[in-house]
Short mmCIF file of C-alpha atoms and ligand atoms in Angstrom, two decimals:
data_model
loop_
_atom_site.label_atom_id
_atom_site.label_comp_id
_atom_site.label_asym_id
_atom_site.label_seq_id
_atom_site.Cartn_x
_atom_site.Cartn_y
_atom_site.Cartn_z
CA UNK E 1 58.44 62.23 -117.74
CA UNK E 2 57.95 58.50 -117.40
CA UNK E 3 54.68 56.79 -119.29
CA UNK E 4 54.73 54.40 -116.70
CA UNK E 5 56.58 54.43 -113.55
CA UNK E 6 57.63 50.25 -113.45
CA UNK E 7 58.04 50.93 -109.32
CA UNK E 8 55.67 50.64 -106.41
CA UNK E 9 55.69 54.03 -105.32
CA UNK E 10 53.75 54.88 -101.90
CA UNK E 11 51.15 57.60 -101.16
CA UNK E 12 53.05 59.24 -98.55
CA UNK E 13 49.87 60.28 -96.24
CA UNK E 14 48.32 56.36 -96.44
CA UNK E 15 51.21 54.40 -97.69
CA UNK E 16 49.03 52.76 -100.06
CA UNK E 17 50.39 52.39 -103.83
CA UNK E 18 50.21 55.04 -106.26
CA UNK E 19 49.71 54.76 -109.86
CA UNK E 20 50.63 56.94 -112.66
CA UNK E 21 47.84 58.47 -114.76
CA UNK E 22 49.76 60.15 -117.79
CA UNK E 23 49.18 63.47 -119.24
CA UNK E 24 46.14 63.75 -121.73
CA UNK E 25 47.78 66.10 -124.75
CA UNK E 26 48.50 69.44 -122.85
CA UNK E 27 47.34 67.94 -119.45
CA UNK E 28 49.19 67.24 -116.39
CA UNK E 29 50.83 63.78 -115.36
CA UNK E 30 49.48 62.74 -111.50
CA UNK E 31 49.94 60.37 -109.15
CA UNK E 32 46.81 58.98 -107.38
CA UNK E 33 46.19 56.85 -104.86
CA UNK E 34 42.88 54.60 -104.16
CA UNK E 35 42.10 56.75 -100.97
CA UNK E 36 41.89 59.90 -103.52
CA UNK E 37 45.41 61.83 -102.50
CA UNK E 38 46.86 63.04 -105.74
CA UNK E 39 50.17 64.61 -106.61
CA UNK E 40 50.69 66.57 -109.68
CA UNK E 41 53.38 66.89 -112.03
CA UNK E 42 55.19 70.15 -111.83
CA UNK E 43 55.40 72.10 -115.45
CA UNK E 44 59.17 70.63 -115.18
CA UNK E 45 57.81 66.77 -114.73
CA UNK E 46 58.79 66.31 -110.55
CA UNK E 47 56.22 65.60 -108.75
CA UNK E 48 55.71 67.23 -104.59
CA UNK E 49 55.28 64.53 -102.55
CA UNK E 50 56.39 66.83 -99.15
CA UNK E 51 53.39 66.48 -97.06
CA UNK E 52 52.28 68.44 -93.65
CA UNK E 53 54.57 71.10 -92.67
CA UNK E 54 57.58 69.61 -95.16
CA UNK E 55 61.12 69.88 -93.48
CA UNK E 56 62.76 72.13 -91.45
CA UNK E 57 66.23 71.10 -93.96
CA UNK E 58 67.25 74.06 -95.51
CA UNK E 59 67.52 72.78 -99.20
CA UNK E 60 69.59 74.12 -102.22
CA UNK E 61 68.90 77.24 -103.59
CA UNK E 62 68.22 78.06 -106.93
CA UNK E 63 71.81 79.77 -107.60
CA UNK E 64 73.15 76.67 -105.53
CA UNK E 65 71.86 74.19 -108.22
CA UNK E 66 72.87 76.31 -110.99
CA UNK E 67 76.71 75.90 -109.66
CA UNK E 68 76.81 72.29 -109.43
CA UNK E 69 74.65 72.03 -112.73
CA UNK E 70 77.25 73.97 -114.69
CA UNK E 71 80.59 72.18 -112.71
CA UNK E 72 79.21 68.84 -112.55
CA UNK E 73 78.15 69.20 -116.60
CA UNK E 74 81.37 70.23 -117.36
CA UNK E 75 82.49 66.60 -116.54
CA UNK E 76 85.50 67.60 -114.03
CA UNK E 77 83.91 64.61 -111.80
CA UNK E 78 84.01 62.37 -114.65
CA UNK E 79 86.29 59.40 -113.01
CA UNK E 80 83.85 59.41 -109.87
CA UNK E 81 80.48 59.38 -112.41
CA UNK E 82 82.56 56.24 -114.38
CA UNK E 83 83.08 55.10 -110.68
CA UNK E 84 79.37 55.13 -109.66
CA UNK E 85 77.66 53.50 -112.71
CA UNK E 86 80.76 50.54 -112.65
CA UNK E 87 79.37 50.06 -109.34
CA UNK E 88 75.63 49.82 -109.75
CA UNK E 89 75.07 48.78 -113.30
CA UNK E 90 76.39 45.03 -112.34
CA UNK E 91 73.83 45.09 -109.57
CA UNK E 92 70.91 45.47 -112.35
CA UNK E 93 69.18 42.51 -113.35
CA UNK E 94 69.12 42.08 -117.34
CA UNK E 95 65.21 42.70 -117.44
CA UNK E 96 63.27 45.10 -115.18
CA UNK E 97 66.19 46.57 -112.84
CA UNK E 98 65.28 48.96 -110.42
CA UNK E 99 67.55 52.60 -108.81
CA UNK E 100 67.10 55.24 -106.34
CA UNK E 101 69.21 58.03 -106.52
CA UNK E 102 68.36 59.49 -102.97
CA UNK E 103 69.64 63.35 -103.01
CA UNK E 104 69.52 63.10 -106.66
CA UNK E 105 70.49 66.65 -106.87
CA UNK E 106 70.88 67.73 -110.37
CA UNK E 107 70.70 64.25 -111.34
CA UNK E 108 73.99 64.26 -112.80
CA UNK E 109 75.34 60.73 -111.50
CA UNK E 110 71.74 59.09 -111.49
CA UNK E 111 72.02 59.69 -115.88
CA UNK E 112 75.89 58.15 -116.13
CA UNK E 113 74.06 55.32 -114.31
CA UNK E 114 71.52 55.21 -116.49
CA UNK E 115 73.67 55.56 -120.05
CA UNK E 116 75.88 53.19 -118.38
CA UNK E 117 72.83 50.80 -117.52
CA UNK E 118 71.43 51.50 -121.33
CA UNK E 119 75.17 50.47 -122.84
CA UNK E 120 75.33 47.11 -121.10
CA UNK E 121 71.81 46.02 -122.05
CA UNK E 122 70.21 46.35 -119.18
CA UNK E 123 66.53 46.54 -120.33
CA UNK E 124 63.39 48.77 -118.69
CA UNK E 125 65.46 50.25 -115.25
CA UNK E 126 63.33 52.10 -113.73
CA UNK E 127 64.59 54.99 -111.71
CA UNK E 128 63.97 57.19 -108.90
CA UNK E 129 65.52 60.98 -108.60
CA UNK E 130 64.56 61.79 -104.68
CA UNK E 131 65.63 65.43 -103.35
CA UNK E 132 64.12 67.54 -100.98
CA UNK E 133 65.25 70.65 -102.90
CA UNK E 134 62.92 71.57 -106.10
CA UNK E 135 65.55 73.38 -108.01
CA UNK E 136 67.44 70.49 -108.17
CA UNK E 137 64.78 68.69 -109.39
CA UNK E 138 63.59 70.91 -112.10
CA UNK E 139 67.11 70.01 -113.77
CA UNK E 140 66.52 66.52 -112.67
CA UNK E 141 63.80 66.07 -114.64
CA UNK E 142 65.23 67.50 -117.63
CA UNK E 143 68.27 65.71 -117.31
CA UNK E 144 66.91 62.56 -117.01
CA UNK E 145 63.62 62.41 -118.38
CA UNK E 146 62.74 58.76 -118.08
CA UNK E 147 62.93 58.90 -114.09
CA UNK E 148 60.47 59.76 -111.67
CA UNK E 149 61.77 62.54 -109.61
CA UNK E 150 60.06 63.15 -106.58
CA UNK E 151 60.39 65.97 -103.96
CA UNK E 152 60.61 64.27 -100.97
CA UNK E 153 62.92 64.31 -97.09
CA UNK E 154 65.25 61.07 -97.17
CA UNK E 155 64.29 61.48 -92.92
CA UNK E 156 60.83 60.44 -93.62
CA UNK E 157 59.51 57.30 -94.92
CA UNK E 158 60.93 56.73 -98.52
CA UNK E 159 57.62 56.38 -100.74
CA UNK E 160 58.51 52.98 -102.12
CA UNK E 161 57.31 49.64 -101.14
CA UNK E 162 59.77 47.28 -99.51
CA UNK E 163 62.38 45.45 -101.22
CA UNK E 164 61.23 47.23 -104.48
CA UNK E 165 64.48 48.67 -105.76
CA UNK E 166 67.70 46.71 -107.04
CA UNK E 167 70.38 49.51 -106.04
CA UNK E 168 70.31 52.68 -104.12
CA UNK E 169 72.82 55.59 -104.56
CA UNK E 170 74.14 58.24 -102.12
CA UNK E 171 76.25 60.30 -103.50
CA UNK E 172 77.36 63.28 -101.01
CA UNK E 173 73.66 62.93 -99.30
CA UNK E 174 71.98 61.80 -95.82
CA UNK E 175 71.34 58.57 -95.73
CA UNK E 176 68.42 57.28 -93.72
CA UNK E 177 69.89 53.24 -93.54
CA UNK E 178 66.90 52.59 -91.92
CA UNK E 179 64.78 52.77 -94.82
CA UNK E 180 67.65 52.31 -97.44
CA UNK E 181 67.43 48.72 -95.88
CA UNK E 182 63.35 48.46 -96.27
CA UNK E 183 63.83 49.29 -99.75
CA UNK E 184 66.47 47.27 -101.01
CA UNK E 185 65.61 44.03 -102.48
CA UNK E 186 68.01 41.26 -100.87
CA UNK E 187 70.56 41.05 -103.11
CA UNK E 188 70.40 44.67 -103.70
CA UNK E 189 73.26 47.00 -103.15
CA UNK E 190 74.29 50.72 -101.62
CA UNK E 191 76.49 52.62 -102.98
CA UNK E 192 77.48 55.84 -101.12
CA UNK E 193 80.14 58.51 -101.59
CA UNK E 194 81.75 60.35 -98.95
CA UNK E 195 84.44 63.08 -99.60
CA UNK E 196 87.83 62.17 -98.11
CA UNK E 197 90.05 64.29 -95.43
CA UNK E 198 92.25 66.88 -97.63
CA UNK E 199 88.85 66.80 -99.78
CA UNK E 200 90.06 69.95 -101.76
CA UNK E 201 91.87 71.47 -99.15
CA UNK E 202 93.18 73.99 -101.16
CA UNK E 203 89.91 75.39 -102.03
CA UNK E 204 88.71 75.49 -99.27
CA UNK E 205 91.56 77.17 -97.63
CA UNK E 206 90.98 79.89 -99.52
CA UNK E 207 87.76 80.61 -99.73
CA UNK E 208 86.81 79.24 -95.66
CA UNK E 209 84.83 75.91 -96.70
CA UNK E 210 84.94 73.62 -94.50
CA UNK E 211 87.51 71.08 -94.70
CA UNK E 212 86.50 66.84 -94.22
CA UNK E 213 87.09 66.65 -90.45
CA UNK E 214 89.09 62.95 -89.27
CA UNK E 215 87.04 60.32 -88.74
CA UNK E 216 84.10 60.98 -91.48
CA UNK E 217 85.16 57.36 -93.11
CA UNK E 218 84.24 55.36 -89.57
CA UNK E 219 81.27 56.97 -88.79
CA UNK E 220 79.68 56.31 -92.02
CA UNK E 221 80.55 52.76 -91.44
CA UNK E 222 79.15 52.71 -87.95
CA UNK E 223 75.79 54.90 -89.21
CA UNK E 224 75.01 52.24 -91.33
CA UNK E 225 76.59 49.33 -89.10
CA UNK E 226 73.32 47.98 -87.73
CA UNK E 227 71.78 47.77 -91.29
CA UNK E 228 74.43 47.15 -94.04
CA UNK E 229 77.71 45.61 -94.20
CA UNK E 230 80.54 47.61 -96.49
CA UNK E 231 81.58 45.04 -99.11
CA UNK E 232 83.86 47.12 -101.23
CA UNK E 233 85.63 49.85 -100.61
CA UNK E 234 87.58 52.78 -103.09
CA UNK E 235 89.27 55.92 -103.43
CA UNK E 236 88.54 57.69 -106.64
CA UNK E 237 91.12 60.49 -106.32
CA UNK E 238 90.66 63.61 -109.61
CA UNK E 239 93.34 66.44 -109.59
CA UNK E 240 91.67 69.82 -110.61
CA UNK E 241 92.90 72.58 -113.10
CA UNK E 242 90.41 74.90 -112.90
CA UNK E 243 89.62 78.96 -113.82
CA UNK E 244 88.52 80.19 -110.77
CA UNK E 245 84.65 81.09 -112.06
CA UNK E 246 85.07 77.09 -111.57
CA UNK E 247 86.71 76.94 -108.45
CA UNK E 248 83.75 79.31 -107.25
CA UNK E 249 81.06 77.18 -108.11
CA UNK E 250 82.55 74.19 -106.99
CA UNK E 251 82.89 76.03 -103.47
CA UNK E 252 79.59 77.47 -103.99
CA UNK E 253 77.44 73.96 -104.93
CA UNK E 254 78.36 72.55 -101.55
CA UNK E 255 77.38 73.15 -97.97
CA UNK E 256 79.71 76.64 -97.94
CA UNK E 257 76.79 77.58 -100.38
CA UNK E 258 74.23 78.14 -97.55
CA UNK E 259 76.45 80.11 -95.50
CA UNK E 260 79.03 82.16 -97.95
CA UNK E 261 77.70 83.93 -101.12
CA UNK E 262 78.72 83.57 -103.99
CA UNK E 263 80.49 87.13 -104.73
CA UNK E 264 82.54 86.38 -101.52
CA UNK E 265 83.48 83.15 -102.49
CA UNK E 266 84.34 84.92 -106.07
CA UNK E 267 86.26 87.75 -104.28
CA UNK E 268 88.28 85.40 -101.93
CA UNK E 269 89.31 83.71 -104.97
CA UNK E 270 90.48 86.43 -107.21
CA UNK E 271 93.81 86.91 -106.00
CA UNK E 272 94.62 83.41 -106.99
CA UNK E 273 96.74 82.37 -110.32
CA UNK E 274 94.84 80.32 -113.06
CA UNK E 275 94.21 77.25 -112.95
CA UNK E 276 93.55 76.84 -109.42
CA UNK E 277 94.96 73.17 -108.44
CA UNK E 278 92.94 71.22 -106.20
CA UNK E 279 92.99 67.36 -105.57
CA UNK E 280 89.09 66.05 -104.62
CA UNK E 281 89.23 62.87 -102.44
CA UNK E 282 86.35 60.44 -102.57
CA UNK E 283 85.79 57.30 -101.26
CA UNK E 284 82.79 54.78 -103.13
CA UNK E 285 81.66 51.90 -100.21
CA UNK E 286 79.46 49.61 -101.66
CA UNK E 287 77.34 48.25 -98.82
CA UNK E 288 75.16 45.30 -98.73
CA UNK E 289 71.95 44.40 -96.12
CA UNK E 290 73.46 42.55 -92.76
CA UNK E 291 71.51 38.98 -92.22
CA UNK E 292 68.77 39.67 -89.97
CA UNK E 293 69.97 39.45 -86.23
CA UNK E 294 68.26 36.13 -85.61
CA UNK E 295 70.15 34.52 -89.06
CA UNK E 296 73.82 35.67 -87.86
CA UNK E 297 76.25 33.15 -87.01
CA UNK E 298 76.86 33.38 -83.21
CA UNK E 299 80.18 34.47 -82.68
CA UNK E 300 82.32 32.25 -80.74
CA UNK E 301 81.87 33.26 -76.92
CA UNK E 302 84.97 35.19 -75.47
CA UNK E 303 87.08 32.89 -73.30
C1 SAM C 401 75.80 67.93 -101.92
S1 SAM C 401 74.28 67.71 -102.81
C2 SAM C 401 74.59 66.25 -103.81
C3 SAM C 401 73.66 66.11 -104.98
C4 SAM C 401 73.99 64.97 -105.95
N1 SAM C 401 73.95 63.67 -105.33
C5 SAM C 401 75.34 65.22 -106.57
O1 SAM C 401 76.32 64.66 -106.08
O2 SAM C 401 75.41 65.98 -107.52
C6 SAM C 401 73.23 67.06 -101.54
C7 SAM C 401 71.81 66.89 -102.02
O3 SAM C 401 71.06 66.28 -100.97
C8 SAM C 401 69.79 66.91 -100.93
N2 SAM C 401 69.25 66.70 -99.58
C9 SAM C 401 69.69 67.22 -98.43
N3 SAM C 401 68.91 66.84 -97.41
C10 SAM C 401 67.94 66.05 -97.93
C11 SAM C 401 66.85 65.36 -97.37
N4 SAM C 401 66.58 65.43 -96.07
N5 SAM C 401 66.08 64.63 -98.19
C12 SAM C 401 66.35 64.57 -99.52
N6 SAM C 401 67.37 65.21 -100.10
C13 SAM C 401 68.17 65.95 -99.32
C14 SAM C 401 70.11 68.38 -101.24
O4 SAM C 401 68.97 69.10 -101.67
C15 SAM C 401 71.15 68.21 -102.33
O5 SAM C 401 70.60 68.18 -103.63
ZN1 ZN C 402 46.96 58.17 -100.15
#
C-alpha cells in the first residue's frame, strides 16, 4: 500500500479531496476527507469507495479473477503488455508522472507499465488501479503494491480531480470518455485496447464465446469522438499454443465467464488436440483530448 498517494483523489459523496492517513503498526490505512467520510483499507490494501446502492454491473467473480490471474501471469499476452507500457511510459513526465489503469483487473498491464516506467527513469509515478470488482483488486493490490487501488464504477464520477493524471489506460474495459477527458491533464494521453474481429475465433468456436462482432473498431472511435481524437493506431497480433486447462481459462476470464462455467467450458474443450492454436487480435489506439469546441478551426463551409 502506498505511504502517500502523490494524486488528488476525491471523496466520492462531497467531491472534496481526500488524504491518506497511513497505517499506525498493525492499524489500518484510510482515506478521509475534511467533511469526516472515511474509507478504509481492506486487509488486502484496496480501499471501497462504492457508495449508495453500488452498481447494478455484475463484476468478476472470484474464480473469474483467478483465470485471468493465472493466464495473464503466465505471460502469453506478453507482446500486448510490451505494447501498453511503449505506449504510456513516453507520456510520463521525468519527475512526478501520474496513471490510471481504469478496469485494472488483476492489475497485470498497470505493473508492465509501471516496471517499464521504473526502467526508463521515470521518477515517483503515481498510480491508480480502478475496478468495480473486489477480487480483482485483492490481486491488484498485491501485484502492485505501490498503487492505490480503489473499488469504484468507471459510470460514475472518477474520484480524481481534473486534469490530475498524465495517462489513462483501458485495456478490454468501459470507458466513460466523459470523465477520461476531466481527468487527463492536456497533454495527457488514452490508451485503450479493443479485441479485433477473428479475436480467437477458434476458441471461441468451440467452447460458444462470443466472437468480436464487425464494426467494434468504429464505434470505439465514434464513443469517444466528441472527447478524444485517435492519434495512433496498432495491431498487436500473438498466436497461441496452449494446453487446454489454458485455453479454459482464457475462455473463462472473459465475458463467457458470467454466463458459461467453467467445467463446461473445460468439457467443450476436451475433445480438442494439445496445444490448442488460437490467434488473439488486438488493436492499441492512443487517443488524445479534442480542442475544446470553441478553439477548433472552422472547417471550410461546403460549397
Ligand atoms: C475483461 S476485464 C479486463 C481487466 C484488465 N484490464 C486486464 O486486461 O487484465 C474487464 C474489467 O473491467 C472491470 N469493470 C467492468 N465494469 C466496470 C465498471 N463499471 N467500473 C469499473 N470497472 C469495471 C471488470 O471488473 C474487469 O476487471
Ligand atoms: Zn467527503
Amino acid at each position: 500500500m502506498p505511504s502517500t498517494t502523490d494524486l488528488p483523489l476525491l471523496c466520492p459523496v462531497c467531491r472534496e479531496p481526500l488524504e491518506l492517513l497511513a497505517a499506525a503498526p498493525m492499524g489500518q490505512s484510510r482515506l478521509v476527507c475534511p467533511s469526516g467520510h472515511s474509507y478504509d483499507a481492506a486487509r488486502q490494501g484496496y480501499f471501497n469507495l462504492l457508495v449508495g446502492k453500488g452498481t447494478a454491473f455484475e463484476s468478476d467473480t472470484a474464480d473469474m479473477v483467478q483465470a485471468r490471474s493465472d493466464f495473464l501471469e503466465a505471460g502469453h499476452f506478453g507482446p500486448l503488455a510490451a505494447a501498453v507500457a511503449a505506449a504510456v511510459v513516453p507520456c510520463l513526465p521525468e519527475e512526478r508522472g501520474a496513471v490510471l489503469d481504469a478496469g485494472t483487473g488483476t492489475g497485470h498491464y498497470l505493473r508492465a507499465v509501471l516496471d517499464a516506467a521504473a526502467a526508463q527513469r521515470r521518477r515517483r509515478v503515481a498510480a491508480v488501479g480502478l475496478d468495480i470488482s473486489k477480487f480483482a483488486l485483492r490481486r491488484a493490490a498485491r501485484l502492485n503494491p505501490e498503487a492505490v487501488n480503489l473499488v469504484s464504477d468507471v459510470w460514475q464520477p472518477l474520484p480524481l480531480a481534473d486534469k490530475s493524471v498524465d495517462a489513462i489506460t483501458v485495456i478490454f474495459a468501459p470507458r466513460n470518455a466523459a470523465e477520461f477527458a476531466r481527468v487527463l491533464r492536456p497533454a495527457g494521453r488514452l490508451v485503450v485496447v479493443t479485441p479485433r474481429t477473428g479475436h480467437l475465433a477458434g476458441i471461441a468456436a468451440v467452447t460458444g464465446m462470443l466472437g468480436i462482432e464487425e464494426g467494434k473498431e468504429t464505434r470505439l472511435a465514434e464513443a469517444m469522438g466528441s472527447h478524444f481524437d485517435a492519434e495512433t493506431s496498432t495491431d498487436v497480433e500473438i498466436p497461441l499454443a496452449l494446453t487446454r486447462q489454458e485455453a479454459a481459462n482464457l475462455a473463462f476470464m472473459g465475458p463467457a465467464g458470467h454466463h458459461l462455467g467453467r467445467k463446461d467450458l473445460s468439457e467443450r474443450l476436451a475433445g480438442q488436440p494439445e496445444p490448442v492454436q488460437a490467434q488473439a487480435h488486438f488493436r492499441l489506439t492512443v487517443f488524445r483530448s479534442s480542442k475544446p469546441a470553441a478553439f477548433r478551426p472552422s472547417k471550410p463551409a461546403a460549397t
